[in-house]
Coordinates of C-alpha atoms and ligand atoms in Angstrom, one line a residue:
M68 CA 77.9 75.1 115.5
R69 CA 75.0 76.2 113.3
I70 CA 74.0 75.7 109.7
E71 CA 72.1 78.3 107.7
N72 CA 69.9 76.6 105.1
E73 CA 68.6 79.6 103.1
P74 CA 70.3 79.7 99.7
K75 CA 72.9 82.4 99.3
L76 CA 73.8 83.6 95.8
D77 CA 76.8 84.6 93.8
F78 CA 76.6 86.4 90.5
K79 CA 77.0 83.2 88.6
D80 CA 74.0 81.6 90.3
V81 CA 71.4 84.0 88.8
L82 CA 70.3 85.8 85.6
I83 CA 68.0 88.8 85.4
R84 CA 64.6 88.1 83.9
P85 CA 63.6 90.4 81.0
K86 CA 60.5 92.5 81.4
R87 CA 58.1 94.2 78.9
S88 CA 58.6 97.9 78.5
T89 CA 58.1 100.8 76.3
L90 CA 61.8 101.7 76.1
G91 CA 63.0 102.1 72.5
S92 CA 66.7 101.9 72.6
R93 CA 69.6 101.9 75.0
A94 CA 70.3 105.5 74.2
E95 CA 67.2 106.4 76.1
V96 CA 68.4 105.1 79.5
E97 CA 70.2 107.2 82.1
I98 CA 73.1 105.5 83.9
E99 CA 73.9 108.4 86.2
R100 CA 72.8 108.4 89.8
A101 CA 72.5 111.4 92.2
F102 CA 73.1 110.7 95.8
R103 CA 72.8 112.7 99.0
F104 CA 74.9 111.3 101.7
A105 CA 73.6 110.3 105.1
H106 CA 76.1 112.2 107.3
T107 CA 77.2 115.1 105.2
G108 CA 74.2 116.4 103.1
R109 CA 76.7 116.5 100.3
E110 CA 75.5 115.6 96.8
W111 CA 77.3 113.6 94.1
R112 CA 76.2 112.8 90.6
G113 CA 77.8 110.3 88.2
F114 CA 78.1 106.8 87.0
P115 CA 78.5 104.9 90.4
M116 CA 81.5 102.8 89.7
I117 CA 84.8 103.0 91.6
A118 CA 88.3 101.7 90.7
A119 CA 89.6 99.7 93.7
N120 CA 92.3 101.2 96.0
M121 CA 94.8 98.6 94.8
D122 CA 98.1 100.0 93.7
V123 CA 97.9 98.8 90.1
V124 CA 94.4 100.2 89.4
G125 CA 93.7 102.9 92.0
T126 CA 96.0 105.4 90.2
I127 CA 95.9 109.1 89.4
P128 CA 95.8 108.4 85.6
M129 CA 92.9 106.1 86.2
A130 CA 91.1 108.8 88.2
R131 CA 91.5 111.2 85.2
A132 CA 90.3 108.6 82.7
L133 CA 87.3 107.5 84.7
A134 CA 86.3 111.1 85.5
R135 CA 85.5 111.4 81.7
H136 CA 82.8 108.7 82.3
G137 CA 81.6 110.3 85.5
A138 CA 83.1 107.4 87.5
L139 CA 85.4 107.4 90.6
V140 CA 88.7 106.0 91.8
A141 CA 89.7 105.1 95.3
L142 CA 93.4 106.1 95.1
H143 CA 95.7 103.5 96.6
K144 CA 97.4 104.5 99.9
H145 CA 101.0 104.3 98.8
Y146 CA 101.4 107.6 96.9
P147 CA 103.7 110.0 98.6
E148 CA 102.3 113.0 100.5
D149 CA 103.4 115.6 98.0
L150 CA 101.8 113.8 95.0
L151 CA 98.5 113.5 96.9
V152 CA 98.6 117.1 97.9
D153 CA 99.1 118.1 94.2
F154 CA 96.3 115.9 93.1
F155 CA 93.8 116.9 95.8
A156 CA 94.6 120.6 95.4
S157 CA 94.2 120.4 91.6
G158 CA 90.4 120.6 91.5
E159 CA 89.9 117.0 90.4
P160 CA 89.3 115.5 93.8
Q161 CA 85.5 115.1 93.4
H162 CA 86.4 112.0 91.4
A163 CA 88.7 110.4 94.0
F164 CA 88.6 108.9 97.5
Y165 CA 91.6 109.2 99.7
S166 CA 92.2 105.6 101.1
L167 CA 93.6 104.6 104.4
G168 CA 93.8 101.6 106.7
T169 CA 94.3 101.3 110.5
A170 CA 98.1 102.0 110.5
E171 CA 99.1 105.1 112.4
A172 CA 101.4 106.1 109.5
D173 CA 98.4 106.2 107.2
W174 CA 96.6 108.6 109.5
E175 CA 99.6 110.8 110.0
K176 CA 100.0 111.1 106.2
F177 CA 96.3 111.7 105.8
R178 CA 96.2 114.5 108.3
A179 CA 99.3 116.1 106.7
V180 CA 97.7 116.0 103.3
K181 CA 94.5 117.4 104.7
R182 CA 96.3 120.4 106.1
R183 CA 97.5 121.2 102.6
A184 CA 94.6 120.3 100.3
P185 CA 90.9 119.7 100.6
I186 CA 89.8 116.0 100.8
G187 CA 86.1 115.4 100.2
M188 CA 85.9 111.7 100.1
I189 CA 87.6 109.1 102.3
C190 CA 87.8 105.3 101.9
L191 CA 88.5 103.5 105.2
D192 CA 89.6 100.1 104.2
V193 CA 90.3 97.0 106.2
A194 CA 90.2 93.3 105.3
N195 CA 87.9 92.6 108.3
G196 CA 85.4 95.3 109.2
Y197 CA 84.0 93.2 112.1
T198 CA 86.3 94.6 114.9
E199 CA 85.3 97.1 117.5
K200 CA 88.5 98.9 116.8
F201 CA 87.3 99.5 113.2
V202 CA 83.9 100.8 114.3
E203 CA 85.8 103.2 116.6
M204 CA 88.0 104.3 113.7
V205 CA 85.0 105.1 111.6
A206 CA 83.5 107.2 114.4
Q207 CA 86.8 109.0 114.9
A208 CA 87.1 109.7 111.1
R209 CA 83.5 111.1 111.2
D210 CA 84.4 113.3 114.2
E211 CA 87.5 114.7 112.5
N212 CA 85.9 115.0 109.0
P213 CA 82.3 116.1 109.5
D214 CA 82.0 117.3 105.8
A215 CA 83.7 114.4 104.1
V216 CA 81.9 111.5 102.4
I217 CA 83.2 108.4 104.3
M218 CA 83.1 104.9 102.7
A219 CA 84.1 102.1 105.1
G220 CA 84.4 98.3 105.0
N221 CA 84.6 95.5 104.3
V222 CA 81.6 93.6 105.8
V223 CA 79.0 91.2 104.3
T224 CA 76.1 91.2 106.7
G225 CA 73.3 93.6 107.6
D226 CA 74.1 93.9 111.4
M227 CA 77.6 95.2 110.7
T228 CA 76.5 97.4 107.8
E229 CA 74.1 99.1 110.3
A230 CA 76.9 99.5 112.9
L231 CA 79.1 101.2 110.4
V232 CA 76.4 103.6 109.1
L233 CA 75.5 104.5 112.7
A234 CA 79.2 105.1 113.4
G235 CA 79.4 107.6 110.6
A236 CA 79.9 105.8 107.3
D237 CA 77.9 107.2 104.3
I238 CA 78.8 104.2 102.1
V239 CA 79.5 100.7 103.4
K240 CA 81.9 98.6 101.3
V241 CA 80.6 95.0 100.9
G242 CA 82.6 91.9 100.1
I243 CA 84.8 89.4 102.0
G244 CA 86.7 87.0 99.7
P245 CA 85.1 87.4 96.3
G246 CA 88.0 89.3 94.7
S247 CA 89.9 88.2 91.6
V248 CA 93.2 88.1 93.4
C249 CA 91.9 87.3 96.8
T250 CA 92.7 84.0 98.6
T251 CA 90.9 84.7 101.9
R252 CA 88.3 82.0 101.3
K253 CA 91.0 79.5 100.5
M254 CA 93.2 80.5 103.4
T255 CA 90.6 81.0 106.1
G256 CA 87.4 79.3 104.9
V257 CA 85.6 82.7 105.7
G258 CA 83.4 84.5 103.2
Y259 CA 79.8 85.1 102.0
P260 CA 78.4 84.7 98.5
Q261 CA 78.7 88.2 97.0
L262 CA 75.3 88.8 95.5
S263 CA 73.5 87.8 98.7
A264 CA 75.9 90.0 100.7
V265 CA 75.1 92.9 98.5
I266 CA 71.3 92.3 98.7
E267 CA 71.3 91.9 102.5
C268 CA 73.7 94.8 103.2
A269 CA 71.9 97.2 100.8
D270 CA 68.6 96.5 102.6
A271 CA 70.2 97.2 106.0
A272 CA 72.0 100.4 104.8
H273 CA 69.0 101.8 102.9
G274 CA 66.9 101.6 106.1
L275 CA 69.3 104.1 107.7
K276 CA 69.7 106.3 104.5
G277 CA 73.2 104.7 104.0
L278 CA 74.6 103.4 100.8
V279 CA 76.6 100.3 99.8
C280 CA 79.4 99.7 97.4
A281 CA 79.6 96.1 96.1
D282 CA 83.4 95.4 96.2
G283 CA 84.9 92.5 94.4
G284 CA 83.9 89.5 92.3
C285 CA 82.7 91.3 89.1
T286 CA 84.2 89.5 86.2
V287 CA 82.1 90.8 83.3
P288 CA 79.7 93.7 82.7
G289 CA 76.7 91.4 83.5
D290 CA 78.0 91.0 87.0
I291 CA 78.0 94.7 87.5
A292 CA 74.4 94.8 86.2
K293 CA 73.5 92.1 88.7
A294 CA 75.1 94.0 91.6
Y295 CA 73.0 97.1 90.7
G296 CA 70.0 94.8 90.4
G297 CA 70.7 93.5 93.9
G298 CA 70.7 97.0 95.4
A299 CA 74.3 98.1 95.1
D300 CA 74.6 101.9 95.0
F301 CA 78.2 101.8 93.8
V302 CA 80.3 98.9 92.4
M303 CA 84.1 98.7 92.9
L304 CA 86.3 96.9 90.4
G305 CA 89.9 95.7 90.6
G306 CA 90.6 92.9 88.1
M307 CA 88.2 94.2 85.4
L308 CA 90.3 97.4 85.3
A309 CA 93.7 95.8 85.4
G310 CA 95.9 95.6 82.2
H311 CA 95.2 99.1 80.9
D312 CA 97.4 102.1 80.0
E313 CA 96.2 103.9 83.1
C314 CA 97.5 101.2 85.5
E315 CA 100.8 101.5 87.3
G316 CA 102.6 98.2 87.4
E317 CA 105.2 96.0 85.9
I318 CA 104.9 95.1 82.2
V319 CA 106.0 91.7 81.1
Y320 CA 106.3 90.0 77.7
D321 CA 105.9 86.4 76.7
E322 CA 109.0 84.9 75.2
I323 CA 108.5 82.6 72.2
D324 CA 111.8 81.1 70.9
G325 CA 113.7 84.1 72.2
E326 CA 111.3 86.5 70.4
R327 CA 109.3 89.0 72.3
G328 CA 105.6 88.0 72.4
A329 CA 102.4 89.2 73.9
K330 CA 102.4 92.0 76.4
S331 CA 100.9 91.5 79.9
M332 CA 100.8 93.5 83.1
V333 CA 101.3 92.2 86.6
F334 CA 98.3 92.5 89.0
Y335 CA 98.2 91.4 92.6
G336 CA 96.1 91.5 95.8
M337 CA 97.0 94.1 98.4
S338 CA 97.8 91.4 100.9
S339 CA 99.7 89.2 98.5
D340 CA 103.3 88.4 99.0
T341 CA 104.1 90.8 96.2
A342 CA 102.4 93.8 97.9
M343 CA 103.8 92.9 101.3
K344 CA 107.3 92.6 100.0
K345 CA 107.0 95.9 98.2
Y346 CA 105.6 98.0 101.1
S347 CA 106.4 96.3 104.3
G348 CA 109.6 94.3 103.6
G349 CA 108.0 90.9 103.6
V350 CA 105.2 88.8 105.0
A351 CA 105.0 89.4 108.8
H352 CA 105.4 86.2 110.8
Y353 CA 101.9 86.3 112.3
R354 CA 100.1 86.5 109.0
A355 CA 99.8 84.5 105.8
S356 CA 99.4 86.1 102.4
E357 CA 95.8 86.4 101.4
G358 CA 96.2 87.5 97.9
K359 CA 97.7 86.2 94.7
T360 CA 99.8 87.6 91.9
V361 CA 98.7 87.2 88.3
E362 CA 99.6 88.4 84.8
V363 CA 96.8 90.1 82.9
A364 CA 96.8 90.5 79.1
Y365 CA 97.5 94.2 78.1
R366 CA 94.2 95.8 77.0
G367 CA 95.0 99.3 75.9
P368 CA 93.2 102.4 77.1
V369 CA 90.5 102.0 79.8
D370 CA 88.1 104.0 77.7
D371 CA 87.3 100.9 75.6
T372 CA 86.6 98.8 78.7
M373 CA 84.4 101.6 80.1
Q374 CA 82.4 101.6 76.9
E375 CA 81.8 97.9 77.3
I376 CA 80.8 98.3 80.9
T377 CA 78.5 101.2 80.4
G378 CA 77.1 99.5 77.2
G379 CA 76.4 96.3 79.1
V380 CA 74.6 98.3 81.9
R381 CA 72.6 100.3 79.4
S382 CA 71.5 97.2 77.6
M383 CA 70.5 95.4 80.8
M384 CA 68.3 98.5 81.6
T385 CA 66.5 98.2 78.2
Y386 CA 65.9 94.5 78.8
I387 CA 64.1 95.2 82.1
G388 CA 62.6 98.5 81.1
A389 CA 64.4 100.7 83.6
T390 CA 64.8 104.3 82.3
R391 CA 67.1 105.3 85.2
L392 CA 69.7 103.3 87.1
K393 CA 67.9 104.1 90.3
E394 CA 64.9 102.0 89.1
V395 CA 67.0 98.9 88.4
P396 CA 66.5 97.1 91.7
K397 CA 62.8 97.6 91.6
R398 CA 62.6 96.1 88.1
T399 CA 65.0 93.2 88.8
T400 CA 63.8 89.7 89.2
F401 CA 66.6 87.2 89.6
V402 CA 66.1 83.7 88.4
M403 CA 68.3 81.0 89.9
V404 CA 70.2 79.1 87.2
G405 CA 72.3 75.9 87.0
A406 CA 74.4 77.4 84.2
Q407 CA 74.5 80.9 82.8
L408 CA 76.8 80.8 79.8
N409 CA 77.2 78.6 76.7
T410 CA 80.9 77.6 76.9
V411 CA 81.1 75.6 73.7
F412 CA 83.7 78.0 72.2
G413 CA 85.5 78.6 75.5
Ligands
5GP132 P1 88.1 92.3 91.9 O1 87.3 93.4 91.3 O2 89.4 92.2 91.4 O3 87.3 91.0 91.9 O4 88.1 92.6 93.5 C1 88.7 93.8 94.0 C2 88.7 93.8 95.5 O5 89.4 92.7 96.0 C3 89.4 95.0 96.2 O6 88.6 96.1 96.1 C4 89.6 94.4 97.6 O7 88.4 94.6 98.4 C5 89.8 93.0 97.3 N1 91.3 92.7 97.5 C6 92.3 93.3 96.9 N2 93.5 92.7 97.2 C7 93.2 91.7 98.1 C8 94.0 90.8 98.8 O8 95.2 90.7 98.7 N3 93.3 89.9 99.6 C9 91.9 90.0 99.7 N4 91.3 89.1 100.6 N5 91.2 90.8 99.0 C10 91.8 91.7 98.2

């Protein structure tokens, strides 16, 4: 047994120190980034935020709404083949990743869709990116799709980030256990504080011209700002995008004295009981559920939330004097804090 003594940080453990600058207003900052990917030479430009490939938020309506903000969606993997073909053949696919896991059925459907429509971005997603089998899967995906952008994960350490980039990933997805509806840490004791994971994995990936996507644990726009400050090239969101019109999920109402009250939407982890019952007929005997099911207050169109997110990021940039999003890590100094928010009014 070994103990690491170096402090490891979560978003809540730090704040970003303001810096003097000549920037006048938040309208002067540029929140787009332009990337060239390590393995494909392809270019992408936009606001580097991705809706998670969870079946409530990784939806086609979400892809269309986020495209208006230059952002992306990782479509969830449960859409039927024909719907995916229609979408990817429609000319909108530059804003969406096709997601798949290790299951043979996922791969068969992927190959079938690919025969009928162009797929330019692929998200290879497993809960535990530390297995040899996963590294081989990334290498095989790279062989079969030399021109596609491949995002793969999840991992939380530099060594495994390097292994995935070398195997063929353009973007490594970072995060084990930080998610809003994730119970991995509770069920297994395994995880890594998310901001440190992002800092360490970004450093490893950038050394090989790879990129990272900070996946999970962002609860407010400030957390997204901190992820970019720590070196995240992309940020993936689940919970922050739940509860909107563009989500696909069950709608529930409070009942007060028999009257219909406030509207909420059901949101759940992709390895929760809810998801396993929906897609695989129950929780397999060899695994425990590692996700929870919650109700999120209805929040209207996602455009309003996107405005809050992009507004928060822009404002952070003016506080630290970064004209372009790319300059944010260079201008970020994190200060460790005991408390970051005044909670007197809840
Ligand atoms: P959030 O933005 O909601 O904090 O985190 C979203 C991320 O949580 C997803 O992109 C995914 O990586 C992770 N996630 C989604 N469902 C589950 C689950 O059931 N279990 C675990 N361990 N992680 C999940």
